[in-house]
Coordinates of C-alpha atoms and ligand atoms in Angstrom, one line a residue:
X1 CA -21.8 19.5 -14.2
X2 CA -21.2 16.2 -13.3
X3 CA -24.4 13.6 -14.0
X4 CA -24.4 11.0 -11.8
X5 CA -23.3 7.7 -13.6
X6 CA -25.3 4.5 -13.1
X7 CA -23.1 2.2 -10.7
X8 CA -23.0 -1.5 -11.5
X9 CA -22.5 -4.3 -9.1
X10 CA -20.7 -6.9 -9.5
X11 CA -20.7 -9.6 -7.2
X12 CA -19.9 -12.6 -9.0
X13 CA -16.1 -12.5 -7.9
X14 CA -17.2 -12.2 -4.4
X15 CA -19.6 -14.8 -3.7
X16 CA -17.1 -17.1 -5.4
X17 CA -14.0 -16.0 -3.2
X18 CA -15.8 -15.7 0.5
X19 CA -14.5 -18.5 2.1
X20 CA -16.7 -19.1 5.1
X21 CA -19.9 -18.7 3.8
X22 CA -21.6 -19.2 7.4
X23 CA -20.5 -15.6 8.5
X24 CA -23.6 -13.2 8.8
X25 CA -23.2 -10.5 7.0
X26 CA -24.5 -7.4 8.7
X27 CA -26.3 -4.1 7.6
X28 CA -24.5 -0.7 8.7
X29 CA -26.9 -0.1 11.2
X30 CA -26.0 -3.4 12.7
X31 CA -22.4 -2.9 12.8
X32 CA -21.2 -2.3 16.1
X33 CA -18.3 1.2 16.2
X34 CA -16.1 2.7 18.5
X35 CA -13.5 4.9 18.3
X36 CA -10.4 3.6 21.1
X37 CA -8.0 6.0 19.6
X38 CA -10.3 8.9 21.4
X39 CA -9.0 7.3 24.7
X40 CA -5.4 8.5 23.8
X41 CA -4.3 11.6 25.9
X42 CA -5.6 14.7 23.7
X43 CA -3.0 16.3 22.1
X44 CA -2.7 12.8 20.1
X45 CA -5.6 13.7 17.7
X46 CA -8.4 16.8 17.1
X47 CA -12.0 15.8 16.8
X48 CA -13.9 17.4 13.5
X49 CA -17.1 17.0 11.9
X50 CA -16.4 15.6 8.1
X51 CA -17.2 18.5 5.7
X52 CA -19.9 16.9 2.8
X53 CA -19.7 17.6 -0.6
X54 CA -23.4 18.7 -2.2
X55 CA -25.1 15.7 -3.8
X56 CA -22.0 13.4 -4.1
X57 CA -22.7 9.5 -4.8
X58 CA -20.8 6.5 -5.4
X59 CA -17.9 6.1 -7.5
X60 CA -17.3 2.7 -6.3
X61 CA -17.8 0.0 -3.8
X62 CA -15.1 -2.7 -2.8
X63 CA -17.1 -6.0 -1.8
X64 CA -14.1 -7.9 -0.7
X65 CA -13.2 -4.9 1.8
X66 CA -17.0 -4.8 3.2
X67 CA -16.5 -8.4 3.9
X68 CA -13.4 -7.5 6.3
X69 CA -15.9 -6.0 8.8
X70 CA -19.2 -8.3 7.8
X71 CA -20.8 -5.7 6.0
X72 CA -23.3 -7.1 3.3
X73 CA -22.4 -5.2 -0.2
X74 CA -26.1 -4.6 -0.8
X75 CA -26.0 -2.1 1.6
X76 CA -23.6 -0.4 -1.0
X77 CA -27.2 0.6 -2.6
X78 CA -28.7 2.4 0.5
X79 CA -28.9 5.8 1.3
X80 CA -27.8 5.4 4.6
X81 CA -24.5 4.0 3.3
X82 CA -23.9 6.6 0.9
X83 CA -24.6 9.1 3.8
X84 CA -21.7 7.7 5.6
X85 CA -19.4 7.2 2.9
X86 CA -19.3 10.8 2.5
X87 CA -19.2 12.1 6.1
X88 CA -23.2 13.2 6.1
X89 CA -24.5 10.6 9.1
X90 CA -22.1 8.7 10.6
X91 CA -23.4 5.7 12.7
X92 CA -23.5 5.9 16.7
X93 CA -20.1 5.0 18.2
X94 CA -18.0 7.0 15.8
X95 CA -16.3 9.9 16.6
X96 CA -14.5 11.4 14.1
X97 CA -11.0 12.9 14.6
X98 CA -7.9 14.0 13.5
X99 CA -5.0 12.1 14.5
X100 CA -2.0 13.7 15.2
X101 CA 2.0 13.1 14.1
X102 CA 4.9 14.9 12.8
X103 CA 7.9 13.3 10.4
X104 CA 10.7 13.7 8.9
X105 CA 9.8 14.7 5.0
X106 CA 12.6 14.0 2.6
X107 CA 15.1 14.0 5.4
X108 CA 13.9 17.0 7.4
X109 CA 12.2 16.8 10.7
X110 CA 8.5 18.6 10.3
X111 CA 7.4 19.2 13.6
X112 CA 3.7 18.3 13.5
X113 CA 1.9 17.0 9.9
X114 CA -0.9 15.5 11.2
X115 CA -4.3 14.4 9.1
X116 CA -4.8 17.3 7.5
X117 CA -7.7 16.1 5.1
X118 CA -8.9 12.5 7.0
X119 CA -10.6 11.6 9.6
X120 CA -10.6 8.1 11.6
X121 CA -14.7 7.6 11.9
X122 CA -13.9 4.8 13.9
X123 CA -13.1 0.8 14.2
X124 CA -15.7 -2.1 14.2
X125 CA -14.7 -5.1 15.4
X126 CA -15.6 -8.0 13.1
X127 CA -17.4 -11.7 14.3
X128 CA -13.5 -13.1 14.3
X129 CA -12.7 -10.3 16.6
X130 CA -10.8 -8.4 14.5
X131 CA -10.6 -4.4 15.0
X132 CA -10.8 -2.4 11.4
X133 CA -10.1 1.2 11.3
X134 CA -12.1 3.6 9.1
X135 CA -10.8 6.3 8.0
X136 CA -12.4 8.9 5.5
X137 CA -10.2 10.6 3.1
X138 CA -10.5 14.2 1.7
X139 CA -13.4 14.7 4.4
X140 CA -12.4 18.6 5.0
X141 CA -10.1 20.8 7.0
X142 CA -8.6 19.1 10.3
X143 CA -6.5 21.4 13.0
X144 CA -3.3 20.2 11.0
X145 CA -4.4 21.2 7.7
X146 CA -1.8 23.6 7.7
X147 CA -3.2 26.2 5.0
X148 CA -4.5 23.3 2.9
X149 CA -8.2 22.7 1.4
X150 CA -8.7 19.2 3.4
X151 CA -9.8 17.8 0.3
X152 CA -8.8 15.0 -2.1
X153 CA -9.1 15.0 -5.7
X154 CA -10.9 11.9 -7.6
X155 CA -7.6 11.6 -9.9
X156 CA -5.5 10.7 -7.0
X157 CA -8.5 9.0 -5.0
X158 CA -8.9 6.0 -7.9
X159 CA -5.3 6.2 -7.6
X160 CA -5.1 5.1 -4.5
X161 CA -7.8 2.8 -4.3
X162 CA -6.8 1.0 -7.4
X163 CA -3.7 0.5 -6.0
X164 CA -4.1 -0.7 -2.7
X165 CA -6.6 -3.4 -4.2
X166 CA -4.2 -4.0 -6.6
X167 CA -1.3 -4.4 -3.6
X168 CA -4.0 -6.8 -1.9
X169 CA -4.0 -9.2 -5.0
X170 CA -0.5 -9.0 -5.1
X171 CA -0.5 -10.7 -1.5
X172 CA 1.5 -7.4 -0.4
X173 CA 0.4 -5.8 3.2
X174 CA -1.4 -3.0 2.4
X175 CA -4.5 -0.5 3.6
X176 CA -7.7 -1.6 1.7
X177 CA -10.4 0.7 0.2
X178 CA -13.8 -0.1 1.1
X179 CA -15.2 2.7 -1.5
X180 CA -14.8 5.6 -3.1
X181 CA -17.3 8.6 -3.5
X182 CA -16.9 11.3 -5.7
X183 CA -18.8 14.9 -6.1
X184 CA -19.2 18.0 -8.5
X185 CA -17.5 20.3 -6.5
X186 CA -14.2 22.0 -7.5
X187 CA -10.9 21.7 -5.8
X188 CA -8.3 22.9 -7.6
X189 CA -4.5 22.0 -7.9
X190 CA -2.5 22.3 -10.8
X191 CA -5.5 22.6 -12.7
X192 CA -9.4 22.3 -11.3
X193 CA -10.1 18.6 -11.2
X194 CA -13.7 17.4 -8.7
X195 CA -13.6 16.5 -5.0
X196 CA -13.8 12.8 -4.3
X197 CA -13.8 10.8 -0.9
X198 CA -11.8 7.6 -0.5
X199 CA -13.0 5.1 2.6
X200 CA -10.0 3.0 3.4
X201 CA -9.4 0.4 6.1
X202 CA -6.1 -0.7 8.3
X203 CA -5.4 -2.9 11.7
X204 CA -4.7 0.8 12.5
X205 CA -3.0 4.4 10.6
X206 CA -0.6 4.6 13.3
X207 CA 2.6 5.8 11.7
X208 CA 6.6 6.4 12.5
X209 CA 5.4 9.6 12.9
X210 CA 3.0 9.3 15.7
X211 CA 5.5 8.5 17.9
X212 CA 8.0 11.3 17.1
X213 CA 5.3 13.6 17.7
X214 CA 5.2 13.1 21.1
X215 CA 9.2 12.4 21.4
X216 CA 10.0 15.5 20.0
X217 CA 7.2 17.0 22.3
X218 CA 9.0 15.8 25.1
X219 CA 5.6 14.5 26.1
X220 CA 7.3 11.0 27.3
X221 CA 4.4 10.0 29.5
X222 CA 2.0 10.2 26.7
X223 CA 4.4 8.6 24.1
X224 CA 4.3 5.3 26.9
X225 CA 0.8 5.9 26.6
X226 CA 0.6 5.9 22.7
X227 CA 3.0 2.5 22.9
X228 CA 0.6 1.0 25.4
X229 CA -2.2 1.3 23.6
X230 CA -0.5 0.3 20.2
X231 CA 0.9 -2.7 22.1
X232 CA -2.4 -4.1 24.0
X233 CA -4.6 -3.0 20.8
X234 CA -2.3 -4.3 18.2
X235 CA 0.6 -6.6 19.2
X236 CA -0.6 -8.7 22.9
X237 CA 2.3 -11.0 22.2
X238 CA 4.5 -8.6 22.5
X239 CA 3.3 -7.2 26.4
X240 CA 4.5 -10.9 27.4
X241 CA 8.5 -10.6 26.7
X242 CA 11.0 -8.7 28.5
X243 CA 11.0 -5.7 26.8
X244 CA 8.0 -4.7 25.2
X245 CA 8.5 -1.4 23.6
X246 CA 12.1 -3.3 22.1
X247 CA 9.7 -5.8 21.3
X248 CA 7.3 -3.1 19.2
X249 CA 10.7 -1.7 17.8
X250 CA 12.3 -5.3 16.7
X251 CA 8.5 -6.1 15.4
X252 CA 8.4 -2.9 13.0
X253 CA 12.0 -4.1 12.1
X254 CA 10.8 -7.0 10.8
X255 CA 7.7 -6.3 9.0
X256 CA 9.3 -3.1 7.3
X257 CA 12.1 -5.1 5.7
X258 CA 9.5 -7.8 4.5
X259 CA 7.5 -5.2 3.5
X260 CA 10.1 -3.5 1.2
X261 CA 11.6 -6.8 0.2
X262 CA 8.2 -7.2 -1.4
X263 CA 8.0 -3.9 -2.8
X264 CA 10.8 -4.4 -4.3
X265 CA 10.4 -8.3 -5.9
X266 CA 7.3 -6.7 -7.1
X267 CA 8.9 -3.7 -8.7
X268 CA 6.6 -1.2 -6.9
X269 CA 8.2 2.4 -6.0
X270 CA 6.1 4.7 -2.8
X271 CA 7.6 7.6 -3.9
X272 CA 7.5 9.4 -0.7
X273 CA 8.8 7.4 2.1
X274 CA 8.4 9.6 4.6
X275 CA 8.4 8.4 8.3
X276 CA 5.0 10.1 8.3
X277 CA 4.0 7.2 6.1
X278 CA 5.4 4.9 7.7
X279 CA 3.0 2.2 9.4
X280 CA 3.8 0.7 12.3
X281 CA 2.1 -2.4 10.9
X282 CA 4.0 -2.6 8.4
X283 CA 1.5 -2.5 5.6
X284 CA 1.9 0.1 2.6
X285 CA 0.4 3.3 3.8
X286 CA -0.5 6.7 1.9
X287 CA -0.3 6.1 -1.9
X288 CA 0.6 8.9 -3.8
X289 CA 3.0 9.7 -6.9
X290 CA 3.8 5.7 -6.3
X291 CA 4.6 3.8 -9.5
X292 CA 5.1 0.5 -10.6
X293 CA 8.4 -0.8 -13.1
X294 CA 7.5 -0.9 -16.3
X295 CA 10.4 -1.3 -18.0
X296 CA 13.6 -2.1 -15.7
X297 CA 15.5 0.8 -14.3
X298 CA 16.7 0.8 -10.9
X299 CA 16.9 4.2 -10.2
X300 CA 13.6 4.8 -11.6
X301 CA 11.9 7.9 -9.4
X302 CA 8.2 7.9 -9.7
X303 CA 8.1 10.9 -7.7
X304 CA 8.4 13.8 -9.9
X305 CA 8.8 16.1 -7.7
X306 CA 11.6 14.5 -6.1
X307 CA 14.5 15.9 -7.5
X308 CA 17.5 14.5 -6.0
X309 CA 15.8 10.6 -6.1
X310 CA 15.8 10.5 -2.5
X311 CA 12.7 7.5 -2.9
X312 CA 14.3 6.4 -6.1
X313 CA 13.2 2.4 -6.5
X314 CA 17.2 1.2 -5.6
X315 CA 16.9 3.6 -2.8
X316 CA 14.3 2.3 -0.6
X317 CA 15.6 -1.0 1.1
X318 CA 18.2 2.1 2.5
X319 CA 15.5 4.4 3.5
X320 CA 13.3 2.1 5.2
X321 CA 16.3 1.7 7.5
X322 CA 16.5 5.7 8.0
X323 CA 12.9 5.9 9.0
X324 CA 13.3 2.7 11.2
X325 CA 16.2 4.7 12.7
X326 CA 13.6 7.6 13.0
X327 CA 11.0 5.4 14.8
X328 CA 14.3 4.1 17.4
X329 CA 15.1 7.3 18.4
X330 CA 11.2 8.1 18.9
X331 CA 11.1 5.0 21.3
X332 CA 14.3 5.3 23.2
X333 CA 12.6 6.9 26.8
X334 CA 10.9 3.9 26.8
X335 CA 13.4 1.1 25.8
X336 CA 15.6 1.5 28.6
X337 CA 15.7 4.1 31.6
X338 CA 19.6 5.2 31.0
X339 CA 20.1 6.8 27.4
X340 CA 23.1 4.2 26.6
X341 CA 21.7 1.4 27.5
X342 CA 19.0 2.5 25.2
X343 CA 20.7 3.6 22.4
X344 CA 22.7 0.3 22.6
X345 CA 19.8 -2.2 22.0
X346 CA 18.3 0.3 19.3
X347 CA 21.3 -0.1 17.8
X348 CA 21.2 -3.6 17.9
X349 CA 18.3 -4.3 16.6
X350 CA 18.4 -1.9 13.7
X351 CA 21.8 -3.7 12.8
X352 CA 19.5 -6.6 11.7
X353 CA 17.1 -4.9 9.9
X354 CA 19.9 -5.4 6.7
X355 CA 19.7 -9.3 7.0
X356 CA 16.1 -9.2 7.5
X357 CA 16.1 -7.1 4.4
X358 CA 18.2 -9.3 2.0
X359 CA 16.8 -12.5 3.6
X360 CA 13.4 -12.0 2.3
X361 CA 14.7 -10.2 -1.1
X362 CA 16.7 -13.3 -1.5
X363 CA 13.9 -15.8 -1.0
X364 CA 11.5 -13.5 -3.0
X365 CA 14.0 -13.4 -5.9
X366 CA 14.7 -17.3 -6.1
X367 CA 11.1 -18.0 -6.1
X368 CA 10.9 -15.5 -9.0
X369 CA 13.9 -17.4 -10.8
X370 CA 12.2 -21.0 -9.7
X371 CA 14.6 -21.7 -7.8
X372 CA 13.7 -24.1 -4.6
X373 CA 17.0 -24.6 -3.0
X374 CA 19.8 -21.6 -2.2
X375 CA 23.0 -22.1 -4.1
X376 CA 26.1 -19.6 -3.2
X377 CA 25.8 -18.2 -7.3
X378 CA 21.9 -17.4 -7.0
X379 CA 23.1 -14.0 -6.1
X380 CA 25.1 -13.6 -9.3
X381 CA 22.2 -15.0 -11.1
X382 CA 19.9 -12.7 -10.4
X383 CA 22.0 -9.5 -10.4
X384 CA 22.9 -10.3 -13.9
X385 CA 19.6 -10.4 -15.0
X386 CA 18.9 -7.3 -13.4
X387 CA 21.8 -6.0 -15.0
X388 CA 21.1 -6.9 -18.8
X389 CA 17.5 -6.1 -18.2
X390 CA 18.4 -2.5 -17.5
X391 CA 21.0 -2.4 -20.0
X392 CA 17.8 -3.7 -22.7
X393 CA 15.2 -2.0 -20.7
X394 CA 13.2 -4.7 -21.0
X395 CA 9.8 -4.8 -19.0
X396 CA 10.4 -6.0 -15.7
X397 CA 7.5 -7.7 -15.2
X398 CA 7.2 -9.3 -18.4
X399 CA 10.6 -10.7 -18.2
X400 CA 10.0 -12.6 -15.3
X401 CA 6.2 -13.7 -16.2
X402 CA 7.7 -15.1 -19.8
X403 CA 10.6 -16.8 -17.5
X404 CA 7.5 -18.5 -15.4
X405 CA 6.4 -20.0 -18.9
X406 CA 8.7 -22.9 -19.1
X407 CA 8.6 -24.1 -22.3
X408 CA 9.2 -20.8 -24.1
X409 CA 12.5 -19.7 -22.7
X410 CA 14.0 -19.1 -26.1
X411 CA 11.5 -16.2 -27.0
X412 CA 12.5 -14.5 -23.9
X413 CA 15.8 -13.2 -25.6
X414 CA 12.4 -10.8 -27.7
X415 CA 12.0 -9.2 -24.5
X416 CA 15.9 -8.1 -25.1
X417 CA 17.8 -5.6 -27.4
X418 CA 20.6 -7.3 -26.5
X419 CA 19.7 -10.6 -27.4
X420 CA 23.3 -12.3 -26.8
X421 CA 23.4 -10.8 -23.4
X422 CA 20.3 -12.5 -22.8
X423 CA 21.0 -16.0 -24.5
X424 CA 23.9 -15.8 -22.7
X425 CA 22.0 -15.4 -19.2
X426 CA 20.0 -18.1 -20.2
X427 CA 22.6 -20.6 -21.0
X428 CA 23.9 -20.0 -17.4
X429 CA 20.1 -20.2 -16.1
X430 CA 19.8 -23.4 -17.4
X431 CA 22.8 -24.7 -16.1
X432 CA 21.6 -23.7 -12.6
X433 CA 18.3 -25.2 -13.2
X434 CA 20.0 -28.5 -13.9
X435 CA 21.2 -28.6 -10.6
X436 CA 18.2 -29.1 -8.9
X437 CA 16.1 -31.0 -11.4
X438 CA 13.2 -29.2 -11.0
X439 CA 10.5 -30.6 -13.1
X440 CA 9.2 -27.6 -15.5
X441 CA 5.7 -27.9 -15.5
X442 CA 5.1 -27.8 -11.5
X443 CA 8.0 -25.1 -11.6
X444 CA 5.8 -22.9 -14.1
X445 CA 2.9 -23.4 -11.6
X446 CA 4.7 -22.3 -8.9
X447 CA 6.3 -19.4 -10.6
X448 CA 3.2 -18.3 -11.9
X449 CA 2.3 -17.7 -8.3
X450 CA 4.9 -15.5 -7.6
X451 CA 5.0 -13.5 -10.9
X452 CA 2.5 -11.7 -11.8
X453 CA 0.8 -11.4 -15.3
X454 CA -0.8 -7.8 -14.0
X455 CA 0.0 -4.8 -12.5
X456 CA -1.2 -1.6 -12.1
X457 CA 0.7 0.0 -14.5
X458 CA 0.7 3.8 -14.6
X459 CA -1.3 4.3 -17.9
X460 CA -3.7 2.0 -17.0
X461 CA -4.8 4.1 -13.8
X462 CA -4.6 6.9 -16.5
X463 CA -6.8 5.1 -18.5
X464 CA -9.8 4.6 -16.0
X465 CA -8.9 8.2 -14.8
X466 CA -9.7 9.9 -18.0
X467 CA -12.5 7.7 -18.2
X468 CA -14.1 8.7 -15.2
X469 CA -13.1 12.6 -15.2
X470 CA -14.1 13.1 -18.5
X471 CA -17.1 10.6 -19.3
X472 CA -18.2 10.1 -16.2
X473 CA -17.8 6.7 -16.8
X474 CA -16.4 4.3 -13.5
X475 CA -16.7 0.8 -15.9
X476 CA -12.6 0.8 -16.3
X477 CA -12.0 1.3 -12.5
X478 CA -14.4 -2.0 -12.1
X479 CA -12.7 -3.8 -14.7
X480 CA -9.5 -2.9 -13.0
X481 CA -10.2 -4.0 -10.0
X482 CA -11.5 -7.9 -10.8
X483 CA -8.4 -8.0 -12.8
X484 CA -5.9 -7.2 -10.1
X485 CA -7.6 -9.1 -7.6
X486 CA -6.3 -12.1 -9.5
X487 CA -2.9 -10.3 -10.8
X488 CA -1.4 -13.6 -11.4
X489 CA -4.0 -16.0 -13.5
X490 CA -3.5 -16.0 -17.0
X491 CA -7.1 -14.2 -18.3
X492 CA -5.7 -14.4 -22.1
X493 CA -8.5 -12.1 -22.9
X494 CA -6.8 -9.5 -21.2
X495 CA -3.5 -9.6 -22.5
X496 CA -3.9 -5.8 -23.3
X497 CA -3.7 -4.9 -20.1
X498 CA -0.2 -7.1 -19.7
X499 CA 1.3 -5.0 -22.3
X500 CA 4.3 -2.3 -21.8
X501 CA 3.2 1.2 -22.1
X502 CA 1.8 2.8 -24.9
X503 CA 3.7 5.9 -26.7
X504 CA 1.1 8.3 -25.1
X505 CA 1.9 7.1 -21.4
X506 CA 5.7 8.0 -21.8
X507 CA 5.3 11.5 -20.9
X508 CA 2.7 10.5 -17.9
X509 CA 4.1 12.2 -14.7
X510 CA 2.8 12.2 -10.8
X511 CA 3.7 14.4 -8.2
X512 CA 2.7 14.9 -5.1
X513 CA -0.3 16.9 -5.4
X514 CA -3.2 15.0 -4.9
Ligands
LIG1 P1 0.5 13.0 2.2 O1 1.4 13.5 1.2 O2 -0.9 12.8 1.6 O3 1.0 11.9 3.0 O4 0.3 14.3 3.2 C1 1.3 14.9 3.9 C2 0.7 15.8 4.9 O5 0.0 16.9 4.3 C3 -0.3 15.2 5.8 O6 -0.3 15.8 7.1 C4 -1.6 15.5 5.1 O7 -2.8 15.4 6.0 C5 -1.4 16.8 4.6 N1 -2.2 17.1 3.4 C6 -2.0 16.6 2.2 N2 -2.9 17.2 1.3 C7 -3.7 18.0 2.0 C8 -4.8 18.9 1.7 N3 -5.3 18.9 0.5 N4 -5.3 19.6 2.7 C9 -4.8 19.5 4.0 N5 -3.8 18.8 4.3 C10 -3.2 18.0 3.4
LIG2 MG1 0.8 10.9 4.4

């Protein structure tokens, strides 16, 4: 039996952060839905009442989120909000449904996925005119559950929305979680865990995969539709240039490889990169058995049930192209009329999607190393820190947070079992640094910025996990989340939670099943 914990709120990080103070903010009654995604031609989505759990309540409420849509956090204390968090009463103007795609899962075209256990309630457009998706997950069975229970389990729901928070803070594109609900009601999985409900937000969850739906349903007329309305909703710009369904292509070309470039600066692995989770925004969408580096292994594979490493960390840059390819071929009816012409300026965009890729990587990495200008042995640099920090397995984001502190590079060699390897790195570090003349204190600051002190390392979702499974007790998921809203200020009282993982954590391992 699960006893409903008392909730507190904590606001002081809020008030402190909102910038414009003049915006109203607005009660749920007073936001103002719609649901434009029920305009698309039907067989893109599947309306459903949400499914309610008996007597759920609130695991968690994300202020910084609410203020995305001008939605004042007290309201996290009304009835009326918890009835919509959880699919009970949902506000006039949404229309809950099902949207619809297929994908290609580790490889292998899978005809249609579709949300199988979410529902998009609806959008509400914010005073700056912004349009905000809302999406319940774990809501209940959808037409494209596909044999499964429609449900999410509260291990893998603080999973996500720590992460996605965590994501934010890192300044990474990302869904956000507006709250979490959670329930007493058994779903079972590898072993029987509770039912939880996870309210996220996005521009939009239009994936890869919503396109090859309709591409591989030879639907063409309602895949123009579906790029339409992505184009005039999403991306005006784009209407205005000579092609704008290249333009959507070369757009998601972009955004993926600064996306990943990120991913990977940060050390951050998906773990299942399917084009099904692909957003055409490209923001970080669907977290599952996703992992963070702890210590540095480039083939690390956070996935365990991915056997072959297909997402392995080192593979991803090259995967992100695959399900960019995936996303071409989706879009070719549209590009051109005649099928070479088509596959011709695909082609040539996807060719740039590499450059684009190493480009930001590159830029990312010097700024991790300090480095303001672009020298032709940056490259080597780098790569032979990479290399000696695998060779030591030293803690990837450690390493580069004790680099950041200026005036103790000669305790990084601690970080090391090789310690030569690393003195040696420095000496030619140093040399490098000499030839801009950086001055070390501003070059800490900046570095600071772009290194973070905090992640959310695996064991510490475990941590407020276990906390909340077995005590009932959500103070670790709050803790978490002011901490990684701020990933990359010093918060010495903290240091803890900067700390590689413990013995216990080693045999921690996530699969899919969530
Ligand atoms: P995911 O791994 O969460 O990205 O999900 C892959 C596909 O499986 C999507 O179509 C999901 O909607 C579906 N799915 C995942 N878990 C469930 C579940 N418990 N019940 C129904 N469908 C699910
Ligand atoms: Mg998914």
């Amino acid at each position: 039996m699960c006893v409903k914990p008392a909730y507190r709120f904590l606001y002081d990080g809020f008030t402190k952060k909102t910038d414009d103070t003049s915006r109203s903010m607005k009660t749920l009654r007073q936001l103002h839905f719609d649901n434009h995604y029920a305009k698309l031609p039907e067989i893109c989505f599947s309306e459903h009442a949400p499914q309610p759990f008996e007597n759920p309540h609130l695991v968690h409420f994300n202020a910084d989120a609410a203020a995305l849509i001008d939605l004042d956090p007290e309201q996290a204390n009304t009835p009326e909000f918890l009835d919509f968090a959880t699919g009970r009463q949902l506000p006039p103007g949404c229309r809950p449904l099902a949207s619809c795609y297929a994908g290609h899962q580790f490889g292998q075209y899978v005809p249609r996925l579709g949300d199988g256990r979410t529902l998009l309630l609806g959008q509400v457009r914010n005073d700056q005119g912004e349009s905000w998706d809302l999406q319940l997950k774990g809501s209940g069975t959808t037409r494209y559950s596909r044999g499964g229970d429609g449900r999410a389990v509260l291990r893998s729901t603080i999973r996500e929305y720590l992460c996605s928070e965590a994501m934010h803070g890192l300044g990474i594109p990302t869904t956000r979680a507006l709250c979490m609900t959670g329930s007493d009601e058994e779903v079972y999985r590898e072993q029987i865990e509770t039912g939880a409900m996870l309210l996220r937000m996005a521009p939009s969850h239009i994936r890869f995969g919503s396109f090859e739906y309709l591409y591989y349903e030879e639907r063409h007329e309602d895949l123009r539709t579906l790029a339409d309305y992505t184009l005039a909703q999403y991306f005006p710009d784009l209407l205005d240039t000579e092609n704008p369904y290249l333009a959507l292509l070369d757009s998601a070309i972009a955004s993926t490889a600064a996306l990943i470039a990120r991913w990977q600066s940060v050390g951050f692995a998906h773990g299942v990169m399917n084009s099904d989770n692909m957003s055409i925004h490209g923001i970080t969408l669907d977290y599952g058995p996703f992992g963070f580096l702890d210590a540095y292994d480039p083939g690390f594979i956070c996935n365990h049930s991915d056997h072959s490493g297909r997402y392995a960390f080192d593979q991803q840059p090259g995967i992100g192209l695959f399900n960019l390819s995936c996303l071409a071929q989706a879009l070719l009816p549209l590009i051109a009329p005649e099928p070479e012409a088509s596959a011709e300026m695909a082609k040539q965009s996807l060719d740039r999607y590499q450059s684009f890729f190493i480009d930001a990587y590159s830029a990312n990495m010097r700024s991790k190393l300090g480095l303001r200008e672009s020298h032709h042995q940056d490259k080597a640099l780098c790569e032979s820190l990479l290399d000696i920090m695998a060779a030591s397995h030293a803690d990837y984001t450690q390493v580069f947070r004790h680099l950041s502190e200026t005036d103790k590079l000669d305790t990084l060699c601690d970080l090391f079992i090789d310690r030569d390897a690393c003195k040696s790195w420095l000496h030619d570090y140093r040399a490098r640094l000499r030839l801009e003349n950086s001055e070390p204190e501003a070059r800490s600051r900046s570095m600071k910025q772009v290194n973070p002190k905090f992640i959310l390392r695996n064991h510490l979702a475990e941590t407020a996990i276990r906390k909340a499974r077995d005590e009932n007790d959500y103070g670790e998921i709050d803790t978490l989340m002011r901490l990684l809203k701020n990933p990359f200020d010093d918060n010495p009282s903290f240091d803890g939670y900067a700390a590689a993982p413990p013995d216990w954590a080693k045999s921690l391992s996530v699969s899919c099943s969530s």
